[in-house]
């Protein structure tokens, strides 16, 4: 799942490197978006007879590389029923997925994420 | 014709059989065919944040599960379905549709939880936006 921030990164490139203050805002924005998507996915996974442990298995993790901040959100192997995530979200040869495609949760967060990200970067130059 | 029905029709032109959301099983609980595709489609979603712009804009997502008796056959079904969905524009009367986007493709997995020999399956997800 990806949110396309190409234009924002181009803006950043055009304006020069962002300051540490803006970078911190971007970090916070990513954390908040990942948290919101996690909560959304947990809500969608509630009430399953076959996967009662799935909501609690959904977690998120963010990390940074030199010029990248990324997040991974979904069922976590090691948590109860976390290793069954691929069955719950993709199904099997006989059964379909039990929960909605997580892309929906990502899309619902995309507009707010992009707006806050733009504010974090643009705000640095005002 | 609805968008999911149009998707189903395209898939039916690519492989046989294609099932719509439910796999027929024999009395032992095994699928009646060892090679097939299954369409799992939603009914479309709307975003009400910007009602004037989105009232007639729907996002459709669907999953195609491609099944075969070995990995190669499951892959063959998946590729046939993918080509059918991407090689030609989907059309539904009264709607303007974006091209189909291939959102994701999973590794081919083995399903041992079946009576008899295992089956192999691939999962692909797609989406498009429909406006009227």
Coordinates of C-alpha atoms in Angstrom, one line a residue, chain B residues 13 19 33 46 51 57 66 72 74 84 89 94 97 100 108 117 119 128-130:
Chain B
X13 CA -14.1 -14.6 -21.3
X19 CA -17.2 -18.1 -9.7
X33 CA -13.0 -28.0 -10.2
X46 CA -18.4 6.7 -1.8
X51 CA -20.6 15.7 -1.5
X57 CA -18.1 9.0 -7.8
X66 CA -6.8 -17.9 -9.1
X72 CA 2.2 -23.0 -12.6
X74 CA -2.5 -21.0 -10.6
X84 CA -8.4 -9.7 -19.5
X89 CA -11.1 -0.8 -21.2
X94 CA -24.1 5.3 -18.0
X97 CA -14.7 4.4 -15.8
X100 CA -8.4 -0.7 -14.0
X108 CA 1.2 -18.2 -4.8
X117 CA -4.6 -33.2 -2.9
X119 CA -4.6 -26.7 -4.4
X128 CA -11.3 1.5 -10.6
X129 CA -13.3 4.7 -10.1
X130 CA -16.7 5.1 -11.7

